[in-house]
Short mmCIF file of C-alpha atoms and ligand atoms in Angstrom, two decimals:
data_model
loop_
_atom_site.label_atom_id
_atom_site.label_comp_id
_atom_site.label_asym_id
_atom_site.label_seq_id
_atom_site.Cartn_x
_atom_site.Cartn_y
_atom_site.Cartn_z
CA MET C 978 35.58 -48.80 8.24
CA ASN C 979 34.25 -45.69 6.59
CA GLN C 980 32.44 -43.78 9.18
CA ASP C 981 31.83 -40.64 7.16
CA LEU C 982 33.57 -38.49 9.72
CA ILE C 983 33.01 -34.77 9.29
CA LEU C 984 35.11 -32.18 10.95
CA GLY C 985 32.90 -29.12 11.69
CA ILE C 986 34.28 -25.61 12.24
CA GLU C 987 32.26 -22.67 13.57
CA THR C 988 33.53 -19.14 14.15
CA SER C 989 30.64 -16.89 12.97
CA CYS C 990 30.22 -14.89 16.19
CA ASP C 991 31.73 -15.23 19.69
CA GLU C 992 32.24 -19.03 20.01
CA THR C 993 35.36 -20.80 18.49
CA SER C 994 34.23 -24.36 18.04
CA ALA C 995 35.33 -27.64 16.31
CA SER C 996 33.67 -30.98 16.31
CA VAL C 997 33.82 -34.46 14.86
CA VAL C 998 30.50 -36.01 13.90
CA ALA C 999 30.07 -39.52 12.36
CA HIS C 1000 27.31 -40.14 9.83
CA GLY C 1001 25.92 -36.74 10.46
CA ARG C 1002 24.29 -37.84 13.73
CA THR C 1003 26.80 -39.14 16.26
CA VAL C 1004 28.90 -36.54 18.06
CA LEU C 1005 32.42 -37.77 18.79
CA SER C 1006 33.58 -34.41 20.08
CA ASN C 1007 32.22 -30.87 20.30
CA THR C 1008 34.75 -28.41 21.52
CA ILE C 1009 33.45 -24.88 22.32
CA ALA C 1010 35.64 -22.01 23.45
CA SER C 1011 33.30 -19.25 24.41
CA GLN C 1012 34.39 -15.64 24.39
CA ILE C 1013 31.31 -14.49 26.30
CA ASP C 1014 33.32 -13.20 29.28
CA LEU C 1015 35.54 -11.15 26.98
CA HIS C 1016 32.61 -9.33 25.38
CA ALA C 1017 30.43 -9.14 28.46
CA GLU C 1018 32.17 -5.91 29.79
CA TYR C 1019 31.23 -4.25 26.49
CA GLY C 1020 27.52 -5.31 26.76
CA GLY C 1021 27.70 -7.20 23.39
CA VAL C 1022 30.21 -8.81 20.82
CA VAL C 1023 32.96 -6.53 19.64
CA PRO C 1024 33.81 -7.81 16.17
CA GLU C 1025 37.55 -6.90 16.16
CA ILE C 1026 38.01 -8.62 19.56
CA ALA C 1027 36.07 -11.66 18.29
CA SER C 1028 38.27 -12.11 15.18
CA ARG C 1029 41.48 -11.78 17.15
CA LYS C 1030 40.36 -14.35 19.71
CA HIS C 1031 39.22 -16.77 17.00
CA VAL C 1032 42.80 -16.54 15.44
CA GLU C 1033 44.27 -17.49 18.80
CA LEU C 1034 41.88 -20.33 19.54
CA ILE C 1035 41.12 -21.97 16.22
CA LEU C 1036 44.09 -24.48 16.03
CA PRO C 1037 44.08 -25.53 19.63
CA VAL C 1038 40.32 -26.01 19.48
CA ILE C 1039 40.53 -28.14 16.35
CA ASP C 1040 43.38 -30.16 17.95
CA ARG C 1041 41.28 -30.75 21.07
CA ALA C 1042 38.27 -31.86 19.03
CA LEU C 1043 40.32 -34.42 17.12
CA LYS C 1044 41.95 -35.67 20.35
CA GLU C 1045 38.63 -36.05 22.20
CA ALA C 1046 37.10 -37.86 19.16
CA GLU C 1047 40.29 -40.12 19.13
CA VAL C 1048 40.78 -39.53 15.39
CA ASN C 1049 43.49 -38.18 13.21
CA LEU C 1050 43.09 -35.60 10.48
CA GLU C 1051 43.69 -38.40 7.96
CA ASP C 1052 40.56 -40.22 9.13
CA ILE C 1053 38.31 -37.22 8.29
CA SER C 1054 36.09 -37.51 5.22
CA GLY C 1055 35.40 -33.84 4.81
CA ILE C 1056 35.76 -30.42 6.46
CA ALA C 1057 32.47 -28.48 6.95
CA VAL C 1058 32.79 -24.83 7.82
CA THR C 1059 30.28 -21.93 8.50
CA TYR C 1060 30.72 -19.42 5.73
CA GLY C 1061 27.83 -17.06 6.58
CA PRO C 1062 25.86 -15.29 7.88
CA GLY C 1063 27.87 -13.78 10.69
CA LEU C 1064 30.72 -11.32 11.40
CA VAL C 1065 32.97 -11.28 8.38
CA GLY C 1066 36.27 -11.16 10.24
CA ALA C 1067 35.13 -13.88 12.57
CA LEU C 1068 33.82 -16.09 9.75
CA LEU C 1069 37.12 -15.67 7.74
CA VAL C 1070 39.14 -17.33 10.56
CA GLY C 1071 37.09 -20.55 10.27
CA VAL C 1072 36.92 -20.48 6.45
CA THR C 1073 40.71 -20.00 6.19
CA ALA C 1074 41.47 -22.85 8.66
CA ALA C 1075 39.09 -25.16 6.82
CA LYS C 1076 40.56 -24.27 3.42
CA ALA C 1077 44.04 -24.91 4.74
CA ILE C 1078 43.17 -28.34 6.19
CA ALA C 1079 41.23 -29.37 3.07
CA ALA C 1080 44.09 -28.28 0.82
CA ALA C 1081 46.72 -29.96 2.97
CA LEU C 1082 44.95 -33.31 3.13
CA ASP C 1083 43.21 -33.18 -0.27
CA LYS C 1084 39.86 -33.66 1.45
CA PRO C 1085 36.48 -32.15 0.43
CA LEU C 1086 35.73 -28.65 1.65
CA ILE C 1087 32.01 -28.19 2.50
CA LYS C 1088 30.41 -24.79 3.11
CA VAL C 1089 27.59 -24.51 5.58
CA HIS C 1090 24.97 -21.87 6.19
CA HIS C 1091 24.88 -21.08 9.98
CA ILE C 1092 21.13 -21.25 10.25
CA GLU C 1093 21.03 -24.53 8.28
CA GLY C 1094 23.52 -25.73 11.00
CA HIS C 1095 21.15 -24.64 13.80
CA ILE C 1096 18.38 -26.66 12.13
CA ALA C 1097 20.67 -29.72 11.82
CA ALA C 1098 21.28 -29.73 15.65
CA ASN C 1099 17.86 -31.47 15.66
CA TYR C 1100 19.25 -34.46 13.67
CA ILE C 1101 21.85 -35.03 16.35
CA ALA C 1102 19.33 -34.70 19.10
CA HIS C 1103 16.72 -36.84 17.33
CA PRO C 1104 18.39 -39.59 15.30
CA ASP C 1105 15.15 -40.65 13.73
CA LEU C 1106 14.18 -37.14 12.45
CA LYS C 1107 13.86 -36.81 8.67
CA PRO C 1108 12.48 -33.98 6.56
CA PRO C 1109 9.94 -32.71 5.89
CA PHE C 1110 9.38 -30.67 9.03
CA VAL C 1111 8.90 -27.02 10.04
CA CYS C 1112 11.68 -25.40 12.20
CA LEU C 1113 11.34 -22.21 14.27
CA VAL C 1114 14.90 -20.84 14.27
CA VAL C 1115 15.42 -18.22 16.94
CA SER C 1116 18.88 -16.85 17.67
CA GLY C 1117 20.70 -13.61 18.44
CA GLY C 1118 20.69 -12.63 14.72
CA HIS C 1119 17.73 -14.52 13.21
CA SER C 1120 14.07 -15.39 13.76
CA HIS C 1121 12.72 -17.56 10.92
CA ILE C 1122 10.09 -20.18 10.34
CA VAL C 1123 11.58 -22.58 7.89
CA HIS C 1124 9.95 -25.34 5.93
CA VAL C 1125 12.65 -27.93 5.76
CA LYS C 1126 11.44 -29.83 2.64
CA ASP C 1127 14.45 -32.05 2.36
CA TYR C 1128 18.01 -32.10 3.78
CA LEU C 1129 19.23 -29.38 1.32
CA ASP C 1130 15.91 -27.82 0.49
CA PHE C 1131 14.60 -24.95 2.61
CA ARG C 1132 11.69 -22.54 2.23
CA ILE C 1133 11.21 -19.54 4.54
CA LEU C 1134 7.64 -19.29 5.70
CA GLY C 1135 8.12 -16.27 7.99
CA ARG C 1136 10.88 -14.09 9.28
CA THR C 1137 11.46 -11.03 11.50
CA ARG C 1138 10.89 -7.69 9.81
CA ASP C 1139 13.25 -5.91 12.39
CA ASP C 1140 14.88 -7.28 15.46
CA ALA C 1141 15.75 -10.94 16.10
CA ALA C 1142 14.12 -12.59 19.15
CA GLY C 1143 17.50 -13.06 20.84
CA GLU C 1144 18.45 -9.45 20.07
CA ALA C 1145 15.33 -8.27 21.92
CA PHE C 1146 16.24 -10.46 24.95
CA ASP C 1147 19.73 -9.13 24.91
CA LYS C 1148 18.55 -5.45 24.76
CA ILE C 1149 15.93 -5.85 27.45
CA ALA C 1150 18.51 -7.47 29.77
CA ARG C 1151 20.94 -4.57 29.06
CA VAL C 1152 18.29 -1.93 30.02
CA LEU C 1153 17.51 -3.89 33.21
CA GLY C 1154 21.17 -4.23 34.07
CA LEU C 1155 21.11 -8.00 33.78
CA GLY C 1156 24.32 -8.38 31.75
CA TYR C 1157 25.22 -10.15 28.54
CA PRO C 1158 24.01 -12.45 26.98
CA GLY C 1159 20.55 -11.39 28.15
CA GLY C 1160 18.50 -14.44 27.06
CA PRO C 1161 19.52 -16.85 29.98
CA ALA C 1162 19.30 -13.86 32.53
CA VAL C 1163 15.77 -12.91 31.36
CA ASP C 1164 14.72 -16.61 31.31
CA LYS C 1165 15.93 -16.99 34.89
CA GLN C 1166 14.29 -13.80 36.22
CA ALA C 1167 11.03 -14.51 34.41
CA ARG C 1168 10.63 -17.87 36.34
CA GLN C 1169 9.92 -15.85 39.41
CA GLY C 1170 7.68 -13.27 37.69
CA ASP C 1171 4.02 -12.83 36.62
CA PRO C 1172 3.62 -12.89 32.91
CA LYS C 1173 0.38 -11.04 33.18
CA ALA C 1174 1.78 -8.13 35.27
CA TYR C 1175 2.28 -5.97 32.10
CA ARG C 1176 0.45 -6.14 28.74
CA PHE C 1177 3.17 -5.67 26.10
CA PRO C 1178 2.24 -5.62 22.41
CA ARG C 1179 2.07 -8.75 20.10
CA VAL C 1180 2.40 -7.82 16.40
CA GLN C 1181 0.20 -9.56 13.85
CA PHE C 1182 0.48 -8.34 10.35
CA GLN C 1183 -2.78 -7.44 8.40
CA ASP C 1184 -1.59 -9.46 5.41
CA GLY C 1185 -1.81 -12.66 7.52
CA SER C 1186 1.92 -13.33 7.04
CA TYR C 1187 3.82 -15.46 9.57
CA ASP C 1188 6.40 -12.71 9.90
CA PHE C 1189 7.50 -11.26 13.28
CA SER C 1190 8.26 -7.71 14.60
CA PHE C 1191 9.83 -7.28 17.94
CA SER C 1192 11.01 -3.66 17.86
CA GLY C 1193 7.63 -2.24 19.05
CA LEU C 1194 7.62 -4.67 21.94
CA LYS C 1195 11.32 -3.73 22.80
CA THR C 1196 10.34 -0.04 22.80
CA ALA C 1197 7.30 -0.60 25.01
CA VAL C 1198 9.37 -2.47 27.63
CA ILE C 1199 12.11 0.18 27.62
CA ASN C 1200 9.43 3.00 27.97
CA GLN C 1201 7.82 1.16 30.91
CA VAL C 1202 11.28 0.81 32.54
CA ASN C 1203 12.21 4.49 31.96
CA GLN C 1204 8.77 5.79 33.17
CA ALA C 1205 9.05 3.85 36.45
CA ARG C 1206 12.66 5.14 36.88
CA GLN C 1207 11.58 8.72 36.27
CA LYS C 1208 8.79 8.47 38.82
CA GLY C 1209 11.19 6.80 41.35
CA GLU C 1210 9.01 3.66 41.40
CA ALA C 1211 10.61 0.39 42.26
CA LEU C 1212 10.93 -2.01 39.21
CA ASN C 1213 9.70 -5.47 39.56
CA ILE C 1214 12.34 -7.08 37.31
CA PRO C 1215 10.93 -10.61 37.45
CA ASP C 1216 7.48 -9.27 36.34
CA ILE C 1217 8.89 -7.18 33.52
CA CYS C 1218 10.94 -10.20 32.32
CA ALA C 1219 7.99 -12.62 32.52
CA SER C 1220 5.65 -10.29 30.76
CA PHE C 1221 8.18 -9.51 27.93
CA GLN C 1222 9.13 -13.09 27.51
CA GLN C 1223 5.46 -14.14 27.33
CA ALA C 1224 4.86 -11.50 24.59
CA VAL C 1225 7.79 -12.89 22.54
CA ILE C 1226 6.88 -16.57 22.98
CA ASP C 1227 3.12 -15.95 22.19
CA VAL C 1228 3.91 -14.67 18.72
CA LEU C 1229 6.70 -17.15 17.99
CA VAL C 1230 4.62 -20.13 18.94
CA ASP C 1231 1.39 -18.83 17.31
CA HIS C 1232 3.05 -18.29 13.96
CA ALA C 1233 5.12 -21.45 13.95
CA VAL C 1234 2.13 -23.70 14.87
CA ALA C 1235 -0.07 -21.83 12.28
CA ALA C 1236 2.58 -22.19 9.53
CA ALA C 1237 3.07 -25.96 10.25
CA SER C 1238 -0.67 -26.47 10.46
CA ALA C 1239 -1.38 -24.77 7.07
CA LEU C 1240 1.22 -27.14 5.40
CA GLY C 1241 -0.16 -30.22 7.20
CA VAL C 1242 3.35 -30.79 8.62
CA LYS C 1243 3.32 -32.91 11.75
CA THR C 1244 6.77 -32.24 13.20
CA LEU C 1245 7.79 -28.83 14.56
CA CYS C 1246 11.38 -28.27 15.63
CA LEU C 1247 13.07 -25.49 17.53
CA ALA C 1248 16.58 -24.29 16.85
CA GLY C 1249 19.03 -21.37 17.74
CA GLY C 1250 20.19 -19.93 21.06
CA VAL C 1251 16.70 -18.75 22.06
CA ALA C 1252 15.44 -22.41 21.73
CA SER C 1253 17.14 -23.05 25.10
CA ASN C 1254 14.42 -20.90 26.68
CA THR C 1255 12.40 -22.96 29.19
CA LEU C 1256 9.02 -21.43 28.51
CA LEU C 1257 9.41 -21.39 24.73
CA ARG C 1258 10.19 -25.12 24.85
CA GLU C 1259 7.18 -25.97 27.16
CA THR C 1260 4.76 -23.75 25.31
CA LEU C 1261 5.67 -25.11 21.82
CA GLU C 1262 5.28 -28.62 23.18
CA LYS C 1263 1.85 -27.93 24.65
CA ARG C 1264 0.51 -26.18 21.61
CA ALA C 1265 1.94 -28.68 19.21
CA LYS C 1266 0.30 -31.56 21.08
CA LYS C 1267 -3.06 -29.88 20.95
CA LYS C 1268 -2.72 -29.79 17.22
CA GLY C 1269 -1.61 -33.42 16.94
CA MET C 1270 1.93 -32.38 16.13
CA ILE C 1271 5.21 -33.26 17.94
CA ALA C 1272 7.58 -30.65 19.06
CA LEU C 1273 11.33 -31.35 19.06
CA TYR C 1274 14.25 -29.35 20.37
CA PRO C 1275 18.01 -29.99 20.92
CA PRO C 1276 19.65 -29.86 24.39
CA PRO C 1277 20.89 -26.30 25.19
CA VAL C 1278 24.48 -27.01 24.33
CA LEU C 1279 23.35 -27.71 20.74
CA CYS C 1280 20.99 -24.67 20.64
CA THR C 1281 23.70 -22.03 21.09
CA ASP C 1282 26.53 -21.87 18.58
CA ASN C 1283 28.60 -25.03 18.21
CA ALA C 1284 30.49 -26.91 15.54
CA ALA C 1285 28.64 -30.21 15.89
CA MET C 1286 25.62 -28.74 14.21
CA ILE C 1287 27.79 -27.53 11.38
CA ALA C 1288 29.28 -30.95 10.79
CA ALA C 1289 25.79 -32.40 10.95
CA ALA C 1290 24.57 -30.03 8.37
CA GLY C 1291 27.70 -30.46 6.23
CA TYR C 1292 27.24 -34.20 6.16
CA TYR C 1293 24.20 -33.87 3.85
CA SER C 1294 26.08 -31.62 1.42
CA TYR C 1295 29.00 -34.11 1.62
CA LYS C 1296 26.63 -36.99 0.66
CA ALA C 1297 25.23 -34.91 -2.19
CA GLY C 1298 28.84 -34.17 -3.45
CA GLU C 1299 28.31 -30.44 -2.97
CA PHE C 1300 31.95 -29.47 -2.43
CA SER C 1301 33.55 -25.94 -2.51
CA ASP C 1302 36.73 -24.99 -4.14
CA PHE C 1303 39.39 -22.73 -2.62
CA THR C 1304 37.68 -19.53 -3.80
CA LEU C 1305 35.28 -19.99 -0.90
CA ASN C 1306 34.86 -16.77 1.00
CA ALA C 1307 33.04 -15.59 4.05
CA VAL C 1308 29.54 -14.18 3.27
CA PRO C 1309 28.23 -11.97 6.14
CA SER C 1310 24.64 -11.79 4.77
CA LEU C 1311 23.38 -14.96 3.28
CA ALA C 1312 19.85 -16.28 2.65
CA ILE C 1313 18.96 -19.78 3.87
CA GLY C 1314 19.08 -22.36 1.14
CA GLN C 1315 21.35 -20.17 -1.02
CA GLY C 1316 24.40 -22.07 -2.17
CA HIS C 1317 22.85 -25.50 -2.75
CA GLN C 1318 22.41 -26.96 -6.16
CA PRO C 1319 18.79 -26.64 -7.41
CA THR C 1320 16.72 -29.73 -6.82
O1 KG4 G 202 22.42 -19.19 18.30
P1 KG4 G 202 23.18 -18.27 19.10
O2 KG4 G 202 24.18 -18.88 20.14
O3 KG4 G 202 24.01 -17.17 18.40
C1 KG4 G 202 23.43 -16.68 17.11
O4 KG4 G 202 23.55 -17.25 16.10
O5 KG4 G 202 22.88 -15.51 17.20
O6 KG4 G 202 22.12 -17.38 19.96
C2 KG4 G 202 22.40 -16.52 20.91
C3 KG4 G 202 21.18 -15.79 21.43
C4 KG4 G 202 21.53 -14.63 22.32
O7 KG4 G 202 20.71 -13.56 21.86
C5 KG4 G 202 21.04 -15.10 23.71
O8 KG4 G 202 20.55 -14.08 24.55
C6 KG4 G 202 19.92 -16.06 23.33
O9 KG4 G 202 20.36 -16.81 22.18
N1 KG4 G 202 19.60 -17.03 24.38
C7 KG4 G 202 18.39 -17.12 25.01
C8 KG4 G 202 18.61 -18.18 25.97
N2 KG4 G 202 19.84 -18.67 25.86
C9 KG4 G 202 20.39 -18.04 24.93
N3 KG4 G 202 17.31 -16.40 24.82
C10 KG4 G 202 16.28 -16.71 25.64
N4 KG4 G 202 16.29 -17.68 26.62
C11 KG4 G 202 17.36 -18.40 26.82
N5 KG4 G 202 17.48 -19.32 27.73
ZN1 ZN G 203 23.82 -19.13 15.94
#
């Protein structure tokens, strides 16, 4: 029976992952080897270390994903791989492995945009979900509001003009000595804190755009921390985390709900690592409900980087016959939607 099995491969940052997904929606395996512990001592991802570790891990991770899915390479219909955006050396490991498998087996090679992968995690979590919908994609490298008009048709409604939301979480955690990655640590601290203890800035642009800016907020929090330290005052870390997190979430949710509302779209999805944030999920759900919209988000394991989301996204390119040849290369900076045939 043809199950349209897609082998997904993801190596854009610090997770080496491979997955087998049937019909773009059913995950048969999702193997993720995280390098977080390796990078934690440096306070962030070290690109050279990431590439080297991907080289070591990629084949065992693919083998394990096939074994767990109880399939052979011959059963696979196509190989989907993240080709950008991300760290070039890291991306190249996945792209090279995917090309080698596709060439050896004479199977279609499918290139996937990392952020389109994050969006597709929602198809796995919500099997009835179909475009159109609006998706707030918030990760370590991206903060975008995307109108998903169709499976391969994306329009950006808003984006960050400086730091990504996850980047701001990571920076604040570093200043507070909470370790890397910062998002989960800030999230945990914030649960015990008062979100009104400090009033941090929320940027709205005069031109009415749905764009974000988090660098001023980041600086305001760092200044607050430095001032307290200089005066020898005790820092209330839970209060700082809660107030910072509230400021990020207020703008993310305001802009996403306003963008969806203006389009008359009734489904609002979350995606990306920051989408695992407890308060962000609750707030979006409440605000969407008030507007008569439904808010959807994937479970945390599908929010952070994983290959199941890449296989899910790749399935729609596979169905459309969008295959790549062996000149496929890693592209570290890549706009969403770029690389699909015009509709
Ligand atoms: O999507 P992802 O795994 O990698 C990128 O594509 O960037 O996202 C990682 C980001 C990191 O910045 C991390 O701190 C953040 O997601 N993150 C969170 C939470 N869990 C992960 N941010 C806020 N709250 C969380 N619970
Ligand atoms: Zn990601």
